[in-house]
Coordinates of C-alpha atoms and ligand atoms in Angstrom, one line a residue:
X204 CA -7.2 64.6 12.8
X205 CA -5.2 62.8 10.1
X206 CA -1.5 62.8 10.5
X207 CA 0.9 64.6 8.2
X208 CA 2.2 61.2 7.0
X209 CA -1.4 60.2 6.0
X210 CA -1.8 63.7 4.1
X211 CA 1.3 63.0 2.1
X212 CA 0.2 59.6 1.3
X213 CA -3.2 61.0 0.1
X214 CA -1.4 63.5 -2.1
X215 CA 1.0 60.8 -3.4
X216 CA -2.0 58.5 -4.3
X217 CA -3.7 61.2 -6.2
X218 CA -0.5 61.9 -8.1
X219 CA -0.3 58.3 -9.2
X220 CA -3.8 58.3 -10.5
X221 CA -2.8 61.4 -12.7
X222 CA 0.1 59.5 -14.4
X223 CA -1.5 59.6 -17.9
X224 CA -2.7 63.1 -17.8
X225 CA 0.8 64.2 -16.5
X226 CA 2.3 62.4 -19.4
X227 CA 0.1 64.3 -21.8
X228 CA 1.0 67.6 -20.3
X229 CA 4.7 66.7 -20.8
X230 CA 4.2 65.9 -24.4
X231 CA 2.5 69.4 -24.9
X232 CA 5.3 71.1 -23.0
X233 CA 7.8 69.4 -25.3
X234 CA 6.0 70.5 -28.4
X235 CA 5.5 74.1 -27.2
X236 CA 9.2 74.3 -26.1
X237 CA 10.3 73.2 -29.6
X238 CA 8.0 75.8 -31.1
X239 CA 9.6 78.6 -28.8
X240 CA 13.1 77.4 -29.4
X241 CA 12.8 77.4 -33.2
X242 CA 11.4 81.0 -32.9
X243 CA 14.5 82.1 -31.0
X244 CA 16.8 80.4 -33.4
X245 CA 14.9 81.6 -36.5
X246 CA 14.9 85.2 -35.2
X247 CA 18.7 85.1 -34.3
X248 CA 17.9 86.2 -30.7
X249 CA 21.3 87.5 -29.2
X250 CA 22.4 89.1 -26.1
X251 CA 22.3 92.6 -27.7
X252 CA 18.5 92.2 -27.6
X253 CA 18.7 92.4 -23.8
X254 CA 19.9 96.0 -24.0
X255 CA 17.7 98.8 -22.6
X256 CA 16.5 101.6 -24.5
X257 CA 15.6 105.2 -23.6
X258 CA 13.6 108.2 -24.7
X259 CA 11.5 107.6 -27.9
X260 CA 12.8 104.1 -28.2
X261 CA 13.3 104.4 -31.9
X262 CA 14.9 101.4 -33.4
X263 CA 14.7 99.5 -30.3
X264 CA 15.6 96.1 -31.8
X265 CA 14.7 94.3 -28.7
X266 CA 11.2 95.4 -28.7
X267 CA 11.0 94.5 -32.4
X268 CA 12.5 91.0 -31.7
X269 CA 10.1 90.3 -28.9
X270 CA 7.2 91.3 -31.2
X271 CA 8.4 88.8 -33.8
X272 CA 9.0 86.1 -31.3
X273 CA 5.5 86.1 -30.2
X274 CA 4.0 86.5 -33.5
X275 CA 6.0 83.4 -34.7
X276 CA 5.0 81.3 -31.8
X277 CA 1.4 82.3 -31.8
X278 CA 1.3 82.1 -35.8
X279 CA 0.1 85.6 -36.3
X280 CA 1.2 88.2 -38.6
X281 CA 2.2 90.7 -36.0
X282 CA 2.3 91.2 -32.3
X283 CA 2.7 94.0 -29.6
X284 CA 4.7 92.8 -26.5
X285 CA 5.1 95.7 -24.1
X286 CA 6.0 96.7 -20.6
X287 CA 3.8 99.8 -21.1
X288 CA 0.8 97.6 -21.1
X289 CA -0.2 97.6 -17.4
X290 CA -1.9 94.2 -17.3
X291 CA -4.1 91.7 -19.1
X292 CA -7.1 94.0 -18.6
X293 CA -5.3 96.8 -20.4
X294 CA -4.1 94.6 -23.2
X295 CA -7.6 93.4 -23.8
X296 CA -9.2 96.7 -23.6
X297 CA -6.5 98.0 -26.1
X298 CA -7.6 95.3 -28.5
X299 CA -11.3 96.2 -28.2
X300 CA -10.7 100.0 -28.5
X301 CA -8.2 99.5 -31.3
X302 CA -10.7 97.8 -33.6
X303 CA -14.3 99.0 -32.6
X304 CA -15.9 102.1 -33.7
X305 CA -19.1 104.1 -32.9
X306 CA -22.2 102.0 -33.7
X307 CA -20.2 98.7 -34.0
X308 CA -21.6 95.9 -32.2
X309 CA -19.5 93.7 -29.9
X310 CA -20.9 90.2 -29.2
X311 CA -19.6 88.3 -26.3
X312 CA -20.3 84.6 -26.8
X313 CA -19.0 83.4 -23.4
X314 CA -21.4 85.3 -21.1
X315 CA -20.1 88.0 -18.8
X316 CA -16.5 88.9 -19.6
X317 CA -13.8 88.9 -16.7
X318 CA -14.9 91.3 -14.0
X319 CA -12.4 94.2 -14.8
X320 CA -13.7 94.3 -18.4
X321 CA -17.3 94.8 -17.5
X322 CA -16.9 98.5 -16.9
X323 CA -14.6 98.8 -19.9
X324 CA -17.3 97.5 -22.1
X325 CA -20.5 98.8 -20.3
X326 CA -19.7 101.3 -17.8
X327 CA -21.5 104.7 -17.9
X328 CA -19.6 108.1 -17.9
X329 CA -16.1 106.5 -17.6
X330 CA -14.9 106.4 -21.2
X331 CA -16.2 103.0 -21.7
X332 CA -16.9 101.5 -25.1
X333 CA -20.4 102.2 -24.5
X334 CA -19.7 105.9 -23.9
X335 CA -18.3 105.8 -27.3
X336 CA -21.3 104.4 -28.9
X337 CA -20.1 100.8 -29.2
X338 CA -23.1 98.5 -28.6
X339 CA -22.8 95.4 -26.8
X340 CA -24.7 92.1 -26.7
X341 CA -24.1 88.9 -24.7
X342 CA -24.9 85.3 -25.3
X343 CA -24.5 83.1 -22.2
X344 CA -23.1 79.5 -22.2
X345 CA -25.9 76.8 -22.5
X346 CA -24.9 73.7 -20.4
X347 CA -21.4 74.8 -20.0
X348 CA -20.8 75.3 -23.7
X349 CA -21.3 78.0 -26.5
X350 CA -24.8 78.4 -27.5
X351 CA -24.0 77.8 -31.0
X352 CA -27.9 78.1 -32.3
X353 CA -28.3 81.6 -30.7
X354 CA -24.9 82.6 -31.8
X355 CA -25.5 81.8 -35.5
X356 CA -28.8 83.4 -35.3
X357 CA -27.5 86.6 -33.8
X358 CA -24.5 86.9 -36.1
X359 CA -26.7 86.3 -39.2
X360 CA -29.1 89.0 -38.2
X361 CA -26.9 91.7 -36.6
X362 CA -23.4 91.2 -38.3
X363 CA -21.4 92.3 -35.3
X364 CA -18.1 93.8 -36.0
X365 CA -16.3 91.8 -33.4
X366 CA -17.1 88.7 -31.3
X367 CA -15.4 88.4 -27.9
X368 CA -14.6 85.0 -26.1
X369 CA -12.6 84.1 -23.0
X370 CA -10.6 81.0 -22.7
X371 CA -10.2 80.7 -19.0
X372 CA -13.0 80.5 -16.4
X373 CA -12.4 83.7 -14.7
X374 CA -14.4 83.9 -11.4
X375 CA -17.0 81.6 -12.7
X376 CA -17.9 78.0 -11.9
X377 CA -17.4 76.8 -15.4
X378 CA -15.1 74.6 -17.5
X379 CA -12.5 76.4 -19.3
X380 CA -12.7 76.5 -23.1
X381 CA -10.6 74.3 -25.3
X382 CA -9.3 75.3 -28.7
X383 CA -11.6 72.8 -30.3
X384 CA -14.5 74.6 -29.0
X385 CA -13.2 77.9 -30.1
X386 CA -12.6 76.3 -33.6
X387 CA -16.1 75.1 -33.7
X388 CA -17.6 78.6 -32.9
X389 CA -15.2 80.6 -35.1
X390 CA -15.9 78.4 -38.1
X391 CA -19.5 79.0 -37.6
X392 CA -19.3 82.8 -37.2
X393 CA -16.7 83.2 -40.2
X394 CA -19.0 81.1 -42.5
X395 CA -22.0 83.6 -41.8
X396 CA -19.9 86.8 -41.5
X397 CA -16.3 86.4 -42.7
X398 CA -15.2 90.0 -41.7
X399 CA -16.2 89.4 -38.2
X400 CA -13.1 90.0 -35.9
X401 CA -12.8 87.3 -33.3
X402 CA -11.0 88.6 -30.2
X403 CA -9.8 86.1 -27.6
X404 CA -9.0 86.9 -23.9
X405 CA -6.1 84.5 -23.7
X406 CA -5.3 84.9 -20.1
X407 CA -4.0 81.7 -18.5
X408 CA -4.3 79.9 -21.7
X409 CA -1.1 80.4 -23.4
X410 CA 0.9 77.1 -23.8
X411 CA -1.8 75.0 -22.1
X412 CA -2.5 73.3 -25.3
X413 CA -0.4 72.5 -28.4
X414 CA -2.4 75.1 -30.4
X415 CA -3.4 78.7 -29.5
X416 CA -6.7 80.2 -30.4
X417 CA -4.9 82.1 -33.3
X418 CA -4.4 78.6 -34.8
X419 CA -8.0 77.9 -34.9
X420 CA -9.7 81.1 -36.1
X421 CA -9.1 83.9 -33.5
X422 CA -8.1 87.0 -35.3
X423 CA -6.6 88.7 -32.1
X424 CA -5.3 87.2 -28.7
X425 CA -4.4 89.3 -25.7
X426 CA -3.1 88.5 -22.4
X427 CA -0.9 89.3 -19.5
X428 CA 2.8 88.8 -19.1
X429 CA 2.7 88.2 -15.3
X430 CA 0.7 85.0 -16.2
X431 CA 1.6 82.1 -18.6
X432 CA 3.7 83.8 -21.4
X433 CA 6.0 85.8 -18.9
X434 CA 7.3 82.4 -17.5
X435 CA 7.4 84.0 -14.0
X436 CA 10.3 86.2 -15.1
X437 CA 8.6 89.1 -16.9
X438 CA 8.3 91.9 -14.3
X439 CA 5.1 93.5 -15.8
X440 CA 3.3 94.0 -19.2
X441 CA 0.9 92.6 -21.8
X442 CA 0.8 91.4 -25.3
X443 CA -1.6 91.3 -28.2
X444 CA -1.1 89.2 -31.2
X445 CA -3.0 88.8 -34.4
X446 CA -3.5 90.2 -38.2
X447 CA -1.3 93.0 -39.0
X448 CA -4.4 95.3 -40.1
X449 CA -5.7 94.9 -36.5
X450 CA -2.3 95.2 -34.7
X451 CA -1.6 98.5 -36.4
X452 CA -4.9 99.9 -35.2
X453 CA -4.3 98.6 -31.7
X454 CA -0.8 100.1 -31.8
X455 CA -2.2 103.5 -32.5
X456 CA -4.3 103.2 -29.5
X457 CA -1.5 102.1 -27.4
X458 CA 0.4 105.2 -28.2
X459 CA -1.2 107.7 -30.7
X460 CA -2.7 107.5 -34.2
X461 CA 0.4 109.1 -35.5
X462 CA 3.0 107.0 -33.9
X463 CA 1.6 103.5 -33.3
X464 CA 4.3 101.0 -32.2
X465 CA 7.2 103.1 -33.5
X466 CA 7.7 104.6 -30.0
X467 CA 8.1 103.4 -26.5
X468 CA 11.3 102.7 -24.7
X469 CA 12.2 100.4 -21.7
X470 CA 15.0 101.5 -19.5
X471 CA 15.1 98.3 -17.5
X472 CA 16.2 95.9 -20.4
X473 CA 14.2 93.2 -21.9
X474 CA 16.2 90.1 -20.7
X475 CA 13.6 88.8 -18.3
X476 CA 10.9 89.0 -21.1
X477 CA 13.1 86.7 -23.4
X478 CA 14.0 84.4 -20.8
X479 CA 10.5 84.2 -19.4
X480 CA 9.0 83.5 -22.8
X481 CA 11.8 80.8 -23.2
X482 CA 10.9 78.7 -20.2
X483 CA 7.1 79.4 -20.3
X484 CA 6.2 76.1 -21.8
X485 CA 7.8 74.4 -19.0
X486 CA 6.6 76.6 -16.3
X487 CA 3.0 76.4 -17.5
X488 CA 3.3 72.6 -17.5
X489 CA 4.3 72.7 -14.0
X490 CA 1.2 74.9 -13.1
X491 CA -1.1 72.5 -15.0
X492 CA 0.2 69.5 -13.1
X493 CA -0.2 71.4 -9.8
X494 CA -3.6 72.5 -10.9
X495 CA -4.7 68.8 -11.7
X496 CA -3.1 67.5 -8.6
X497 CA -4.9 70.1 -6.4
X498 CA -8.2 69.5 -8.0
X499 CA -7.8 65.8 -7.5
X500 CA -6.8 66.0 -3.9
X501 CA -9.8 68.3 -3.3
X502 CA -12.3 66.1 -4.8
X503 CA -11.0 63.0 -3.0
X504 CA -11.8 65.0 0.3
X505 CA -15.3 65.4 -0.9
X506 CA -15.1 68.9 -2.3
X507 CA -16.5 69.9 -5.6
X508 CA -13.6 71.0 -7.7
X509 CA -12.6 71.9 -11.2
X510 CA -11.0 70.7 -13.6
X511 CA -12.4 67.3 -13.7
X512 CA -9.9 64.7 -14.7
X513 CA -11.0 63.1 -17.8
X514 CA -8.9 65.4 -20.0
X515 CA -6.4 68.3 -19.7
X516 CA -8.1 71.7 -18.9
X517 CA -7.9 74.8 -20.9
X518 CA -6.3 76.9 -18.2
X519 CA -4.1 76.6 -15.2
X520 CA -6.8 77.4 -12.6
X521 CA -8.2 74.9 -10.0
X522 CA -11.4 76.1 -8.5
X523 CA -12.8 74.6 -5.3
X524 CA -16.1 75.1 -3.6
X525 CA -15.7 75.6 0.1
X526 CA -18.1 75.4 2.9
X527 CA -17.9 78.9 4.6
X528 CA -16.3 82.3 4.4
X529 CA -14.1 81.3 7.1
X530 CA -12.9 78.2 5.2
X531 CA -12.2 80.4 2.2
X532 CA -10.1 83.0 4.1
X533 CA -8.2 80.1 5.8
X534 CA -7.5 78.4 2.4
X535 CA -6.2 81.6 0.9
X536 CA -4.0 82.6 4.0
X537 CA -2.7 79.0 4.1
X538 CA -1.5 79.6 0.5
X539 CA 0.2 82.7 1.5
X540 CA 1.9 81.0 4.5
X541 CA 3.4 78.4 2.2
X542 CA 4.7 81.0 -0.3
X543 CA 8.5 82.0 -0.7
X544 CA 7.8 85.7 -0.4
X545 CA 5.8 87.4 2.3
X546 CA 4.9 84.2 3.9
X547 CA 4.5 86.1 7.3
X548 CA 1.9 88.4 5.9
X549 CA -1.9 87.8 6.4
X550 CA -4.1 88.8 3.3
X551 CA -7.4 90.3 4.0
X552 CA -10.4 90.7 1.7
X553 CA -10.9 94.3 0.3
X554 CA -12.3 96.1 -2.7
X555 CA -9.8 96.0 -5.5
X556 CA -10.0 98.3 -8.6
X557 CA -12.2 96.8 -11.2
X558 CA -14.0 94.2 -9.1
X559 CA -17.4 94.5 -7.7
X560 CA -17.2 92.3 -4.6
X561 CA -14.5 92.4 -2.0
X562 CA -11.6 90.1 -3.2
X563 CA -9.0 88.2 -1.1
X564 CA -5.8 87.6 -2.9
X565 CA -3.0 85.5 -1.6
X566 CA 0.2 86.1 -3.7
X567 CA 3.3 85.4 -1.9
X568 CA 5.0 86.0 -5.3
X569 CA 8.4 87.4 -6.4
X570 CA 6.5 89.7 -8.9
X571 CA 3.6 91.5 -7.2
X572 CA 0.3 89.8 -8.0
X573 CA 2.1 87.4 -10.4
X574 CA -0.4 84.4 -10.8
X575 CA 1.7 82.2 -12.8
X576 CA 3.3 81.9 -9.4
X577 CA 1.3 79.9 -6.9
X578 CA -1.7 82.1 -5.8
X579 CA -5.1 81.7 -4.5
X580 CA -7.8 84.3 -4.7
X581 CA -11.5 84.6 -4.4
X582 CA -14.4 87.2 -4.5
X583 CA -16.2 87.2 -1.1
X584 CA -19.6 85.8 -2.2
X585 CA -21.7 82.7 -2.0
X586 CA -21.0 80.0 -3.1
X587 CA -17.4 80.2 -1.5
X588 CA -15.1 79.3 -4.4
X589 CA -11.5 79.6 -4.2
X590 CA -9.3 79.9 -7.2
X591 CA -5.8 78.4 -7.0
X592 CA -3.4 78.8 -9.9
X593 CA 0.2 78.8 -10.9
X594 CA 3.3 77.4 -9.6
X595 CA 6.7 78.1 -11.0
X596 CA 7.6 74.5 -9.8
X597 CA 5.3 71.6 -9.4
X598 CA 7.0 70.7 -6.2
X599 CA 5.9 74.0 -4.7
X600 CA 2.3 73.3 -5.4
X601 CA 2.7 69.7 -4.1
X602 CA 4.2 70.8 -0.7
X603 CA 1.5 73.6 -0.6
X604 CA -1.2 71.0 -0.8
X605 CA -0.1 69.5 2.5
X606 CA -1.0 72.7 4.1
X607 CA -4.2 73.2 2.1
X608 CA -5.4 69.8 2.9
X609 CA -5.3 70.7 6.7
X610 CA -7.8 73.6 5.9
X611 CA -10.2 71.1 4.4
X612 CA -10.3 68.2 6.8
Ligands
PLP218 C1 -6.3 87.8 -15.2 C2 -7.4 87.9 -16.3 C3 -7.6 89.0 -16.9 C4 -6.8 90.1 -16.8 O1 -6.5 90.5 -15.5 P1 -5.4 91.5 -15.1 O2 -5.3 91.2 -13.6 O3 -5.7 92.8 -15.5 O4 -4.1 90.9 -15.7 C5 -8.6 88.9 -17.9 N1 -9.3 87.8 -18.2 C6 -9.1 86.7 -17.4 C7 -9.9 85.5 -17.9 C8 -8.2 86.6 -16.5 O5 -7.9 85.5 -15.8

């Protein structure tokens, strides 16, 4: 048994070794904060934008301002930011249903998409894209990277309507994708088939780098507001940003073909969306530092963990390979115990909507399931990998690590 003092020292040593990467994360946060602040100023955001709306929501200036803010920051022509979007899966699904039509081909270049999207794309008899006649093809990673040869061959021969890629690792033992990788694959795809729509699942990727996928060739990005861009404040919702011609189609899917984004009100008021987006660059930086520290600590104890430490990762997730199911449960439960909310609650694995295996989710969060807050989750299957992410404050992650180390030694 090592003492609490020794555990603290270990964590401090790891922190010291990460000094250079932490500085880089600070630089990125500064650039992203500037970008966000400029967008607030340029769009003359004002307290009247925090007002609620009712009924149809006609002329809801807050909604319009929020859309403009997101599209300015992500350098897109347009955006939909909405509490009516239930979560990230819903946002990404809207993007897919919005632009794809019967007999179109959707090509995933990142292997199997996130668990909850599998049924959306390929389910049978549930109103999936496949039920509506959209064809799907998937090209897996080769050695942890895009299989560029096979992608170019496929795009040349079949001219898919849309290409799908995912920035974060999801429940997979793989590196997250960086924007320079997205640029490489997007350039190749567009050089062969310039009309191809590149759609990026941006979950956990916002503000992680200086650029976003839309800066390097993605036509549409989509994500969850209870992850990075909600800054821990947004109570629910999702966003989609991209080219106007696509965003209009997607808005028609969000409501109806006759109404698009002209309707939709929100009676609770938009203050937390503005405030959350404003602090998001800083919150994401805290989470990245926490993620790097966690991975360093786990690997120093002899556990395989991601991200590696040569460069900043493309998402905020630390994955660690544990030895047994019991250890996995302990790990997630320890995360719950050291959370500000529901610390006295014990999470159990269970079947959750959209997932194939039982999943355990520790989320002692202010916002239910909000994974920009410090959370740990895992599908119950071998190898037993825990996914730790988020942290509104870096200090919370650092303190939580003291408890997590106890599960690992
Ligand atoms: C979280 C996540 C999603 C969407 O999940 P929701 O729980 O529906 O918000 C999609 N893709 C990835 C990679 C994710 O991490």
